[in-house]
Amino acid sequence: MDKPTTIMSAKFQACRAAAGGNIDNCPVRDVIANLSGKWASLLVLVLAERPHRFGDLRRLVPDISQRMLTQTLRDLQRDGYVHREVLPTTPPSVEYSLTDFGHSMFVPLLGLIQWAERNHAAVCTARTRFDEDHVRS
Protein backbone atom coordinates (compact mmCIF):
# COMPACT_ATOMS: atom_id res chain seq x y z
CA MET A 1 0.00 0.00 0.00
CA ASP A 2 1.16 3.54 -0.67
CA LYS A 3 1.54 6.00 2.19
CA PRO A 4 -1.78 7.92 1.75
CA THR A 5 -3.69 4.61 1.60
CA THR A 6 -1.92 3.36 4.73
CA ILE A 7 -2.74 6.58 6.56
CA MET A 8 -6.42 6.39 5.55
CA SER A 9 -6.58 2.73 6.55
CA ALA A 10 -5.13 3.58 9.96
CA LYS A 11 -7.62 6.45 10.37
CA PHE A 12 -10.49 4.16 9.43
CA GLN A 13 -9.37 1.56 11.98
CA ALA A 14 -8.98 4.23 14.68
CA CYS A 15 -12.42 5.61 13.86
CA ARG A 16 -13.90 2.15 14.06
CA ALA A 17 -12.20 1.44 17.39
CA ALA A 18 -13.26 4.78 18.87
CA ALA A 19 -16.84 4.09 17.83
CA GLY A 20 -16.81 0.73 19.59
CA GLY A 21 -16.70 -1.09 16.27
CA ASN A 22 -19.81 0.73 15.06
CA ILE A 23 -18.83 2.57 11.90
CA ASP A 24 -22.11 4.54 12.03
CA ASN A 25 -20.45 6.73 14.68
CA CYS A 26 -17.46 7.53 12.45
CA PRO A 27 -16.96 11.33 12.26
CA VAL A 28 -15.97 11.19 8.58
CA ARG A 29 -19.08 9.23 7.70
CA ASP A 30 -21.19 11.61 9.78
CA VAL A 31 -19.87 14.71 8.00
CA ILE A 32 -19.91 13.22 4.50
CA ALA A 33 -23.43 11.76 4.81
CA ASN A 34 -25.34 14.99 4.12
CA LEU A 35 -22.90 16.18 1.47
CA SER A 36 -23.12 12.97 -0.51
CA GLY A 37 -26.86 13.17 -1.06
CA LYS A 38 -28.32 13.62 -4.51
CA TRP A 39 -28.87 17.38 -4.19
CA ALA A 40 -26.50 18.80 -1.57
CA SER A 41 -23.38 19.08 -3.73
CA LEU A 42 -25.38 20.69 -6.57
CA LEU A 43 -26.87 23.27 -4.22
CA VAL A 44 -23.47 24.02 -2.68
CA LEU A 45 -22.05 24.43 -6.19
CA VAL A 46 -24.79 26.94 -7.08
CA LEU A 47 -24.51 28.82 -3.78
CA ALA A 48 -20.72 29.06 -4.09
CA GLU A 49 -21.23 31.53 -6.95
CA ARG A 50 -23.46 33.92 -4.99
CA PRO A 51 -26.49 34.01 -2.67
CA HIS A 52 -29.80 32.91 -4.18
CA ARG A 53 -33.46 33.11 -3.29
CA PHE A 54 -35.47 29.93 -2.95
CA GLY A 55 -37.20 30.41 -6.32
CA ASP A 56 -33.85 30.96 -8.04
CA LEU A 57 -32.59 27.67 -6.63
CA ARG A 58 -35.72 25.89 -7.93
CA ARG A 59 -35.02 27.25 -11.41
CA LEU A 60 -31.28 26.52 -11.31
CA VAL A 61 -31.83 22.94 -10.09
CA PRO A 62 -35.10 22.19 -11.94
CA ASP A 63 -35.38 18.47 -11.14
CA ILE A 64 -35.54 18.99 -7.37
CA SER A 65 -38.95 19.07 -5.70
CA GLN A 66 -39.88 21.93 -3.40
CA ARG A 67 -39.98 19.54 -0.45
CA MET A 68 -36.53 18.10 -1.20
CA LEU A 69 -35.05 21.56 -1.80
CA THR A 70 -36.39 22.72 1.56
CA GLN A 71 -35.09 19.62 3.36
CA THR A 72 -31.66 19.75 1.73
CA LEU A 73 -31.26 23.45 2.53
CA ARG A 74 -32.25 22.77 6.15
CA ASP A 75 -29.72 19.95 6.37
CA LEU A 76 -27.00 22.22 4.95
CA GLN A 77 -28.02 24.95 7.43
CA ARG A 78 -27.96 22.50 10.31
CA ASP A 79 -24.42 21.44 9.42
CA GLY A 80 -23.33 25.09 9.24
CA TYR A 81 -22.66 25.29 5.49
CA VAL A 82 -25.60 27.51 4.52
CA HIS A 83 -27.03 30.72 5.98
CA ARG A 84 -30.74 31.54 5.58
CA GLU A 85 -31.69 35.20 5.70
CA VAL A 86 -35.23 36.55 5.69
CA LEU A 87 -35.13 39.78 3.68
CA PRO A 88 -37.22 42.76 4.81
CA THR A 89 -39.31 42.92 1.65
CA THR A 90 -43.03 42.84 0.99
CA PRO A 91 -43.84 40.05 0.73
CA PRO A 92 -40.94 38.65 2.75
CA SER A 93 -38.38 36.70 0.77
CA VAL A 94 -35.59 34.39 1.83
CA GLU A 95 -32.04 34.29 0.55
CA TYR A 96 -29.57 31.44 0.99
CA SER A 97 -25.80 31.79 0.95
CA LEU A 98 -22.76 29.75 1.88
CA THR A 99 -21.24 30.54 5.25
CA ASP A 100 -17.47 30.91 5.62
CA PHE A 101 -17.53 27.32 6.84
CA GLY A 102 -19.46 26.32 3.71
CA HIS A 103 -16.91 28.07 1.50
CA SER A 104 -14.09 26.22 3.29
CA MET A 105 -15.81 22.92 2.55
CA PHE A 106 -16.43 23.91 -1.07
CA VAL A 107 -12.72 23.95 -1.92
CA PRO A 108 -12.23 20.18 -1.48
CA LEU A 109 -15.73 19.50 -2.86
CA LEU A 110 -14.80 21.39 -6.03
CA GLY A 111 -11.85 19.04 -6.49
CA LEU A 112 -14.23 16.07 -6.37
CA ILE A 113 -16.67 17.79 -8.75
CA GLN A 114 -13.88 18.46 -11.24
CA TRP A 115 -12.68 14.87 -10.94
CA ALA A 116 -16.24 13.66 -11.61
CA GLU A 117 -16.50 15.86 -14.70
CA ARG A 118 -13.17 14.55 -16.06
CA ASN A 119 -14.00 10.92 -15.33
CA HIS A 120 -17.72 10.70 -16.04
CA ALA A 121 -17.25 8.90 -19.36
CA ALA A 122 -14.94 6.32 -17.75
CA VAL A 123 -17.47 5.68 -14.97
CA CYS A 124 -20.27 5.25 -17.52
CA THR A 125 -18.11 2.83 -19.52
CA ALA A 126 -17.31 0.82 -16.38
CA ARG A 127 -21.00 0.65 -15.45
CA THR A 128 -21.97 -0.50 -18.93
CA ARG A 129 -19.26 -3.16 -18.93
CA PHE A 130 -20.28 -4.36 -15.47
CA ASP A 131 -23.97 -4.49 -16.41
CA GLU A 132 -23.22 -6.41 -19.60
CA ASP A 133 -21.02 -8.90 -17.73
CA HIS A 134 -23.61 -9.47 -15.03
CA VAL A 135 -26.61 -9.78 -17.33
CA ARG A 136 -24.95 -12.69 -19.11
CA SER A 137 -24.07 -14.42 -15.84
Coordinates of C-alpha atoms in Angstrom, one line a residue:
M1 CA 0.0 0.0 0.0
D2 CA 1.2 3.5 -0.7
K3 CA 1.5 6.0 2.2
P4 CA -1.8 7.9 1.7
T5 CA -3.7 4.6 1.6
T6 CA -1.9 3.4 4.7
I7 CA -2.7 6.6 6.6
M8 CA -6.4 6.4 5.5
S9 CA -6.6 2.7 6.5
A10 CA -5.1 3.6 10.0
K11 CA -7.6 6.5 10.4
F12 CA -10.5 4.2 9.4
Q13 CA -9.4 1.6 12.0
A14 CA -9.0 4.2 14.7
C15 CA -12.4 5.6 13.9
R16 CA -13.9 2.1 14.1
A17 CA -12.2 1.4 17.4
A18 CA -13.3 4.8 18.9
A19 CA -16.8 4.1 17.8
G20 CA -16.8 0.7 19.6
G21 CA -16.7 -1.1 16.3
N22 CA -19.8 0.7 15.1
I23 CA -18.8 2.6 11.9
D24 CA -22.1 4.5 12.0
N25 CA -20.5 6.7 14.7
C26 CA -17.5 7.5 12.5
P27 CA -17.0 11.3 12.3
V28 CA -16.0 11.2 8.6
R29 CA -19.1 9.2 7.7
D30 CA -21.2 11.6 9.8
V31 CA -19.9 14.7 8.0
I32 CA -19.9 13.2 4.5
A33 CA -23.4 11.8 4.8
N34 CA -25.3 15.0 4.1
L35 CA -22.9 16.2 1.5
S36 CA -23.1 13.0 -0.5
G37 CA -26.9 13.2 -1.1
K38 CA -28.3 13.6 -4.5
W39 CA -28.9 17.4 -4.2
A40 CA -26.5 18.8 -1.6
S41 CA -23.4 19.1 -3.7
L42 CA -25.4 20.7 -6.6
L43 CA -26.9 23.3 -4.2
V44 CA -23.5 24.0 -2.7
L45 CA -22.0 24.4 -6.2
V46 CA -24.8 26.9 -7.1
L47 CA -24.5 28.8 -3.8
A48 CA -20.7 29.1 -4.1
E49 CA -21.2 31.5 -7.0
R50 CA -23.5 33.9 -5.0
P51 CA -26.5 34.0 -2.7
H52 CA -29.8 32.9 -4.2
R53 CA -33.5 33.1 -3.3
F54 CA -35.5 29.9 -3.0
G55 CA -37.2 30.4 -6.3
D56 CA -33.8 31.0 -8.0
L57 CA -32.6 27.7 -6.6
R58 CA -35.7 25.9 -7.9
R59 CA -35.0 27.3 -11.4
L60 CA -31.3 26.5 -11.3
V61 CA -31.8 22.9 -10.1
P62 CA -35.1 22.2 -11.9
D63 CA -35.4 18.5 -11.1
I64 CA -35.5 19.0 -7.4
S65 CA -38.9 19.1 -5.7
Q66 CA -39.9 21.9 -3.4
R67 CA -40.0 19.5 -0.5
M68 CA -36.5 18.1 -1.2
L69 CA -35.0 21.6 -1.8
T70 CA -36.4 22.7 1.6
Q71 CA -35.1 19.6 3.4
T72 CA -31.7 19.8 1.7
L73 CA -31.3 23.5 2.5
R74 CA -32.3 22.8 6.1
D75 CA -29.7 19.9 6.4
L76 CA -27.0 22.2 5.0
Q77 CA -28.0 24.9 7.4
R78 CA -28.0 22.5 10.3
D79 CA -24.4 21.4 9.4
G80 CA -23.3 25.1 9.2
Y81 CA -22.7 25.3 5.5
V82 CA -25.6 27.5 4.5
H83 CA -27.0 30.7 6.0
R84 CA -30.7 31.5 5.6
E85 CA -31.7 35.2 5.7
V86 CA -35.2 36.5 5.7
L87 CA -35.1 39.8 3.7
P88 CA -37.2 42.8 4.8
T89 CA -39.3 42.9 1.6
T90 CA -43.0 42.8 1.0
P91 CA -43.8 40.0 0.7
P92 CA -40.9 38.7 2.8
S93 CA -38.4 36.7 0.8
V94 CA -35.6 34.4 1.8
E95 CA -32.0 34.3 0.6
Y96 CA -29.6 31.4 1.0
S97 CA -25.8 31.8 1.0
L98 CA -22.8 29.8 1.9
T99 CA -21.2 30.5 5.2
D100 CA -17.5 30.9 5.6
F101 CA -17.5 27.3 6.8
G102 CA -19.5 26.3 3.7
H103 CA -16.9 28.1 1.5
S104 CA -14.1 26.2 3.3
M105 CA -15.8 22.9 2.6
F106 CA -16.4 23.9 -1.1
V107 CA -12.7 24.0 -1.9
P108 CA -12.2 20.2 -1.5
L109 CA -15.7 19.5 -2.9
L110 CA -14.8 21.4 -6.0
G111 CA -11.8 19.0 -6.5
L112 CA -14.2 16.1 -6.4
I113 CA -16.7 17.8 -8.7
Q114 CA -13.9 18.5 -11.2
W115 CA -12.7 14.9 -10.9
A116 CA -16.2 13.7 -11.6
E117 CA -16.5 15.9 -14.7
R118 CA -13.2 14.6 -16.1
N119 CA -14.0 10.9 -15.3
H120 CA -17.7 10.7 -16.0
A121 CA -17.2 8.9 -19.4
A122 CA -14.9 6.3 -17.7
V123 CA -17.5 5.7 -15.0
C124 CA -20.3 5.2 -17.5
T125 CA -18.1 2.8 -19.5
A126 CA -17.3 0.8 -16.4
R127 CA -21.0 0.7 -15.4
T128 CA -22.0 -0.5 -18.9
R129 CA -19.3 -3.2 -18.9
F130 CA -20.3 -4.4 -15.5
D131 CA -24.0 -4.5 -16.4
E132 CA -23.2 -6.4 -19.6
D133 CA -21.0 -8.9 -17.7
H134 CA -23.6 -9.5 -15.0
V135 CA -26.6 -9.8 -17.3
R136 CA -25.0 -12.7 -19.1
S137 CA -24.1 -14.4 -15.8

